[in-house]
PDB file of C-alpha atoms in Angstrom:
ATOM      1  CA  MET A   1      76.492   0.441 -16.507  1.00  0.00           C
ATOM      2  CA  ASP A   2      79.849   0.322 -15.267  1.00  0.00           C
ATOM      3  CA  LYS A   3      82.986   0.006 -17.175  1.00  0.00           C
ATOM      4  CA  LYS A   4      83.658  -3.801 -16.319  1.00  0.00           C
ATOM      5  CA  ASN A   5      80.326  -4.767 -17.706  1.00  0.00           C
ATOM      6  CA  LEU A   6      80.678  -2.635 -20.777  1.00  0.00           C
ATOM      7  CA  PHE A   7      84.299  -4.446 -21.183  1.00  0.00           C
ATOM      8  CA  MET A   8      82.609  -7.848 -20.954  1.00  0.00           C
ATOM      9  CA  LEU A   9      79.749  -7.203 -23.283  1.00  0.00           C
ATOM     10  CA  ALA A  10      82.310  -5.788 -25.920  1.00  0.00           C
ATOM     11  CA  THR A  11      84.585  -9.036 -25.215  1.00  0.00           C
ATOM     12  CA  GLY A  12      81.692 -11.612 -25.776  1.00  0.00           C
ATOM     13  CA  ILE A  13      80.475  -9.677 -29.057  1.00  0.00           C
ATOM     14  CA  VAL A  14      84.058  -9.961 -30.410  1.00  0.00           C
ATOM     15  CA  ILE A  15      84.464 -13.774 -29.554  1.00  0.00           C
ATOM     16  CA  GLY A  16      81.168 -14.526 -30.848  1.00  0.00           C
ATOM     17  CA  SER A  17      81.720 -12.807 -34.020  1.00  0.00           C
ATOM     18  CA  CYS A  18      84.825 -14.653 -34.313  1.00  0.00           C
ATOM     19  CA  ALA A  19      83.483 -17.901 -33.552  1.00  0.00           C
ATOM     20  CA  THR A  20      80.721 -17.629 -36.076  1.00  0.00           C
ATOM     21  CA  TRP A  21      82.865 -16.397 -38.935  1.00  0.00           C
ATOM     22  CA  LYS A  22      85.202 -19.399 -38.305  1.00  0.00           C
ATOM     23  CA  TYR A  23      82.093 -21.852 -38.477  1.00  0.00           C
ATOM     24  CA  VAL A  24      80.616 -20.234 -41.389  1.00  0.00           C
ATOM     25  CA  SER A  25      83.976 -20.033 -43.298  1.00  0.00           C
ATOM     26  CA  VAL A  26      84.673 -23.827 -42.591  1.00  0.00           C
ATOM     27  CA  LYS A  27      81.012 -24.942 -43.656  1.00  0.00           C
ATOM     28  CA  GLU A  28      81.306 -22.922 -46.919  1.00  0.00           C
ATOM     29  CA  ARG A  29      84.729 -24.480 -47.774  1.00  0.00           C
ATOM     30  CA  ASN A  30      83.470 -27.957 -47.289  1.00  0.00           C
ATOM     31  CA  ARG A  31      80.360 -27.338 -49.510  1.00  0.00           C
ATOM     32  CA  ALA A  32      82.586 -25.754 -52.220  1.00  0.00           C
ATOM     33  CA  ASP A  33      84.592 -28.733 -52.131  1.00  0.00           C
ATOM     34  CA  GLU A  34      81.788 -31.238 -52.286  1.00  0.00           C
ATOM     35  CA  GLU A  35      80.267 -29.205 -55.496  1.00  0.00           C
ATOM     36  CA  ILE A  36      83.949 -29.517 -57.004  1.00  0.00           C
ATOM     37  CA  ALA A  37      84.140 -32.852 -56.369  1.00  0.00           C
ATOM     38  CA  ASP A  38      80.777 -33.630 -57.864  1.00  0.00           C
ATOM     39  CA  VAL A  39      81.460 -31.633 -61.077  1.00  0.00           C
ATOM     40  CA  LYS A  40      84.828 -33.488 -61.512  1.00  0.00           C
ATOM     41  CA  ARG A  41      83.159 -36.898 -60.900  1.00  0.00           C
ATOM     42  CA  ILE A  42      80.355 -36.080 -63.322  1.00  0.00           C
ATOM     43  CA  TYR A  43      82.861 -34.664 -66.164  1.00  0.00           C
ATOM     44  CA  SER A  44      85.042 -37.782 -65.767  1.00  0.00           C
ATOM     45  CA  SER A  45      82.026 -40.150 -66.322  1.00  0.00           C
ATOM     46  CA  LYS A  46      81.032 -38.310 -69.532  1.00  0.00           C
ATOM     47  CA  LYS A  47      84.520 -38.223 -70.693  1.00  0.00           C
ATOM     48  CA  ASN A  48      84.536 -42.085 -70.338  1.00  0.00           C
ATOM     49  CA  GLN A  49      81.131 -42.474 -71.888  1.00  0.00           C
ATOM     50  CA  GLU A  50      82.269 -40.637 -75.230  1.00  0.00           C
ATOM     51  CA  GLU A  51      85.539 -42.657 -75.433  1.00  0.00           C
ATOM     52  CA  ASN A  52      83.577 -46.033 -75.203  1.00  0.00           C
ATOM     53  CA  SER A  53      81.015 -44.608 -77.675  1.00  0.00           C
ATOM     54  CA  SER A  54      83.659 -43.265 -80.084  1.00  0.00           C
ATOM     55  CA  GLU A  55      85.092 -46.791 -80.541  1.00  0.00           C
ATOM     56  CA  ASP A  56      81.835 -48.219 -81.391  1.00  0.00           C
ATOM     57  CA  ILE A  57      80.986 -45.990 -84.479  1.00  0.00           C
ATOM     58  CA  PRO A  58      82.364 -47.399 -87.500  1.00  0.00           C
ATOM     59  CA  GLU A  59      84.036 -45.080 -90.172  1.00  0.00           C
ATOM     60  CA  LYS A  60      81.745 -42.984 -92.319  1.00  0.00           C
ATOM     61  CA  GLU A  61      81.625 -43.716 -95.969  1.00  0.00           C
ATOM     62  CA  THR A  62      82.612 -40.833 -98.374  1.00  0.00           C
ATOM     63  CA  TYR A  63      80.229 -39.925-101.149  1.00  0.00           C
ATOM     64  CA  THR A  64      81.723 -39.940-104.413  1.00  0.00           C
ATOM     65  CA  PRO A  65      79.551 -38.541-107.173  1.00  0.00           C
ATOM     66  CA  ILE A  66      79.296 -40.547-110.472  1.00  0.00           C
ATOM     67  CA  GLU A  67      78.982 -39.198-113.796  1.00  0.00           C
ATOM     68  CA  GLU A  68      75.152 -39.719-113.998  1.00  0.00           C
ATOM     69  CA  ASP A  69      74.721 -37.322-110.905  1.00  0.00           C
ATOM     70  CA  LYS A  70      77.054 -34.739-112.655  1.00  0.00           C
ATOM     71  CA  ASN A  71      74.895 -34.870-115.690  1.00  0.00           C
ATOM     72  CA  HIS A  72      71.592 -34.875-114.260  1.00  0.00           C
ATOM     73  CA  ASN A  73      72.577 -31.858-111.857  1.00  0.00           C
ATOM     74  CA  LYS A  74      73.701 -30.009-115.299  1.00  0.00           C
ATOM     75  CA  GLU A  75      70.441 -30.708-116.582  1.00  0.00           C
ATOM     76  CA  ILE A  76      68.753 -29.285-113.690  1.00  0.00           C
ATOM     77  CA  ILE A  77      70.733 -26.080-113.959  1.00  0.00           C
ATOM     78  CA  GLU A  78      70.166 -25.560-117.680  1.00  0.00           C
ATOM     79  CA  LYS A  79      66.421 -26.428-117.397  1.00  0.00           C
ATOM     80  CA  MET A  80      65.725 -23.887-114.382  1.00  0.00           C
ATOM     81  CA  ASN A  81      67.757 -21.339-116.072  1.00  0.00           C
ATOM     82  CA  TYR A  82      70.234 -20.864-113.065  1.00  0.00           C
ATOM     83  CA  SER A  83      73.270 -19.798-114.825  1.00  0.00           C
ATOM     84  CA  SER A  84      71.619 -16.888-116.828  1.00  0.00           C
ATOM     85  CA  PHE A  85      70.072 -15.841-113.776  1.00  0.00           C
ATOM     86  CA  SER A  86      73.274 -15.180-111.956  1.00  0.00           C
ATOM     87  CA  LYS A  87      74.609 -13.533-115.122  1.00  0.00           C
ATOM     88  CA  LYS A  88      71.671 -10.973-114.959  1.00  0.00           C
ATOM     89  CA  VAL A  89      72.184 -10.200-111.350  1.00  0.00           C
ATOM     90  CA  GLU A  90      75.846  -9.569-112.178  1.00  0.00           C
ATOM     91  CA  LYS A  91      75.069  -6.997-114.933  1.00  0.00           C
ATOM     92  CA  GLU A  92      72.361  -5.073-112.839  1.00  0.00           C
ATOM     93  CA  LYS A  93      74.991  -4.817-109.936  1.00  0.00           C
ATOM     94  CA  LYS A  94      77.332  -3.177-112.464  1.00  0.00           C
ATOM     95  CA  VAL A  95      74.997  -0.396-113.349  1.00  0.00           C
ATOM     96  CA  GLU A  96      75.422   1.713-110.483  1.00  0.00           C
ATOM     97  CA  ARG A  97      73.550   5.219-110.551  1.00  0.00           C
ATOM     98  CA  PRO A  98      73.502   7.940-108.091  1.00  0.00           C
ATOM     99  CA  TYR A  99      70.466   7.803-105.789  1.00  0.00           C
ATOM    100  CA  ILE A 100      68.947   9.775-102.733  1.00  0.00           C
ATOM    101  CA  ILE A 101      69.954   8.860 -99.374  1.00  0.00           C
ATOM    102  CA  THR A 102      68.521  10.416 -96.105  1.00  0.00           C
ATOM    103  CA  PRO A 103      70.377  12.849 -94.086  1.00  0.00           C
ATOM    104  CA  GLU A 104      71.174  10.464 -91.617  1.00  0.00           C
ATOM    105  CA  ASP A 105      72.814   7.957 -94.092  1.00  0.00           C
ATOM    106  CA  PHE A 106      74.838  10.996 -95.378  1.00  0.00           C
ATOM    107  CA  GLY A 107      78.618  10.157 -94.659  1.00  0.00           C
ATOM    108  CA  GLU A 108      77.899   6.979 -92.983  1.00  0.00           C
ATOM    109  CA  CYS A 109      79.343   4.268 -95.173  1.00  0.00           C
ATOM    110  CA  GLY A 110      82.858   5.519 -95.276  1.00  0.00           C
ATOM    111  CA  TYR A 111      82.843   7.452 -98.568  1.00  0.00           C
ATOM    112  CA  SER A 112      84.044  10.924 -99.141  1.00  0.00           C
ATOM    113  CA  THR A 113      81.701  13.658 -98.610  1.00  0.00           C
ATOM    114  CA  VAL A 114      81.242  16.675-100.959  1.00  0.00           C
ATOM    115  CA  SER A 115      78.903  19.791-100.710  1.00  0.00           C
ATOM    116  CA  LEU A 116      77.462  21.202-103.921  1.00  0.00           C
ATOM    117  CA  THR A 117      75.168  24.415-104.274  1.00  0.00           C
ATOM    118  CA  TYR A 118      72.373  24.223-106.438  1.00  0.00           C
ATOM    119  CA  TYR A 119      71.294  27.727-107.975  1.00  0.00           C
ATOM    120  CA  ALA A 120      67.480  28.836-108.692  1.00  0.00           C
ATOM    121  CA  ASP A 121      68.547  29.105-112.356  1.00  0.00           C
ATOM    122  CA  ASP A 122      69.406  25.460-112.613  1.00  0.00           C
ATOM    123  CA  VAL A 123      72.949  25.890-112.306  1.00  0.00           C
ATOM    124  CA  LEU A 124      74.796  23.051-109.996  1.00  0.00           C
ATOM    125  CA  THR A 125      78.337  23.917-108.424  1.00  0.00           C
ATOM    126  CA  TYR A 126      81.034  22.949-106.082  1.00  0.00           C
ATOM    127  CA  GLU A 127      80.222  24.744-102.811  1.00  0.00           C
ATOM    128  CA  ASP A 128      83.962  25.485-102.092  1.00  0.00           C
ATOM    129  CA  ASP A 129      84.980  27.269-105.246  1.00  0.00           C
ATOM    130  CA  ASP A 130      81.757  27.575-107.122  1.00  0.00           C
ATOM    131  CA  GLU A 131      83.135  25.783-109.902  1.00  0.00           C
ATOM    132  CA  LEU A 132      80.365  24.584-112.360  1.00  0.00           C
ATOM    133  CA  ILE A 133      79.523  20.775-112.498  1.00  0.00           C
ATOM    134  CA  ASP A 134      79.017  19.887-116.488  1.00  0.00           C
ATOM    135  CA  ASN A 135      78.375  16.290-115.795  1.00  0.00           C
ATOM    136  CA  ARG A 136      75.436  16.466-113.356  1.00  0.00           C
ATOM    137  CA  ASP A 137      73.924  13.270-114.426  1.00  0.00           C
ATOM    138  CA  GLU A 138      76.855  11.424-113.919  1.00  0.00           C
ATOM    139  CA  ILE A 139      77.767  12.741-110.515  1.00  0.00           C
ATOM    140  CA  VAL A 140      74.231  13.033-108.916  1.00  0.00           C
ATOM    141  CA  GLY A 141      71.837  11.920-111.183  1.00  0.00           C
ATOM    142  CA  ASP A 142      69.286  13.228-113.480  1.00  0.00           C
ATOM    143  CA  ASP A 143      66.450  13.821-110.783  1.00  0.00           C
ATOM    144  CA  ALA A 144      68.212  14.748-107.568  1.00  0.00           C
ATOM    145  CA  VAL A 145      67.439  18.395-107.822  1.00  0.00           C
ATOM    146  CA  ASN A 146      63.565  17.254-108.117  1.00  0.00           C
ATOM    147  CA  HIS A 147      63.814  15.821-104.213  1.00  0.00           C
ATOM    148  CA  PHE A 148      64.303  19.128-102.411  1.00  0.00           C
ATOM    149  CA  GLY A 149      61.646  18.888 -99.493  1.00  0.00           C
ATOM    150  CA  GLU A 150      61.586  15.229 -99.070  1.00  0.00           C
ATOM    151  CA  TYR A 151      63.712  15.123 -96.224  1.00  0.00           C
ATOM    152  CA  GLU A 152      65.015  18.953 -95.555  1.00  0.00           C
ATOM    153  CA  ASP A 153      63.371  21.745 -97.693  1.00  0.00           C
ATOM    154  CA  ASP A 154      66.970  23.330 -98.910  1.00  0.00           C
ATOM    155  CA  SER A 155      69.057  20.235 -99.510  1.00  0.00           C
ATOM    156  CA  VAL A 156      69.175  16.783-100.987  1.00  0.00           C
ATOM    157  CA  PHE A 157      71.927  13.891-100.017  1.00  0.00           C
ATOM    158  CA  VAL A 158      72.913  11.679-102.794  1.00  0.00           C
ATOM    159  CA  ARG A 159      75.089   8.688-102.915  1.00  0.00           C
ATOM    160  CA  ASN A 160      77.270   7.567-105.910  1.00  0.00           C
ATOM    161  CA  ASP A 161      78.532   4.348-105.266  1.00  0.00           C
ATOM    162  CA  ALA A 162      80.389   4.261-108.448  1.00  0.00           C
ATOM    163  CA  LYS A 163      82.521   7.399-107.367  1.00  0.00           C
ATOM    164  CA  LYS A 164      82.355   6.268-103.860  1.00  0.00           C
ATOM    165  CA  CYS A 165      80.960   9.867-102.899  1.00  0.00           C
ATOM    166  CA  ASP A 166      78.147  11.073-100.770  1.00  0.00           C
ATOM    167  CA  TYR A 167      76.918  14.593-102.014  1.00  0.00           C
ATOM    168  CA  GLU A 168      75.171  17.092 -99.993  1.00  0.00           C
ATOM    169  CA  ILE A 169      73.210  19.487-102.286  1.00  0.00           C
ATOM    170  CA  LEU A 170      72.539  22.822-101.182  1.00  0.00           C
ATOM    171  CA  TYR A 171      69.371  24.967-102.611  1.00  0.00           C
ATOM    172  CA  ASP A 172      70.572  28.734-103.038  1.00  0.00           C
ATOM    173  CA  GLN A 173      67.335  30.840-103.952  1.00  0.00           C
ATOM    174  CA  ARG A 174      69.589  33.168-105.953  1.00  0.00           C
ATOM    175  CA  ASN A 175      70.610  33.023-109.585  1.00  0.00           C
ATOM    176  CA  TYR A 176      74.260  32.123-110.209  1.00  0.00           C
ATOM    177  CA  HIS A 177      74.603  34.299-113.222  1.00  0.00           C
ATOM    178  CA  ASP A 178      73.293  37.398-111.056  1.00  0.00           C
ATOM    179  CA  ILE A 179      76.235  36.662-108.450  1.00  0.00           C
ATOM    180  CA  TYR A 180      78.837  35.475-111.184  1.00  0.00           C
ATOM    181  CA  PRO A 181      78.043  37.443-114.199  1.00  0.00           C
ATOM    182  CA  GLU A 182      80.268  36.353-117.102  1.00  0.00           C
TER     183      GLU A 182
END
């Protein structure tokens, strides 16, 4: 093929591509304009229907309870003992005891976290300074040390909602009094 024919072929391809692009863009623009007009027409007809129907609706009457209704409701509440039930639930919520949590839950609720060490001779201390904990039941509960091995062999995790604290209790097989003789 010589250069003249090659040039003619390239020119034909360019002209054909431009004509196709122009045709498709005009056609798509017309289709989009028609769809927009249809949506506007539908929206305006719905708006007119809503305006017409809102004028036909009469104003609603408001209900005003009478004294008989109030007394009847009060009798039902007393008969079903609803008021005392809610008081029991409130009392139960106020008693917040420490409870065992999973290792995944440890530190997840935004409470502060504290590490404790439980020694083989039944002594519980703060891990960072080995200070003895005298009020174990108040801090981690009375049976927390019985839960070693539930999730992990050498640790137990306790949440104390009253103190807003999560405790990690690590088990040490040594005796506290052997390490720290008095």
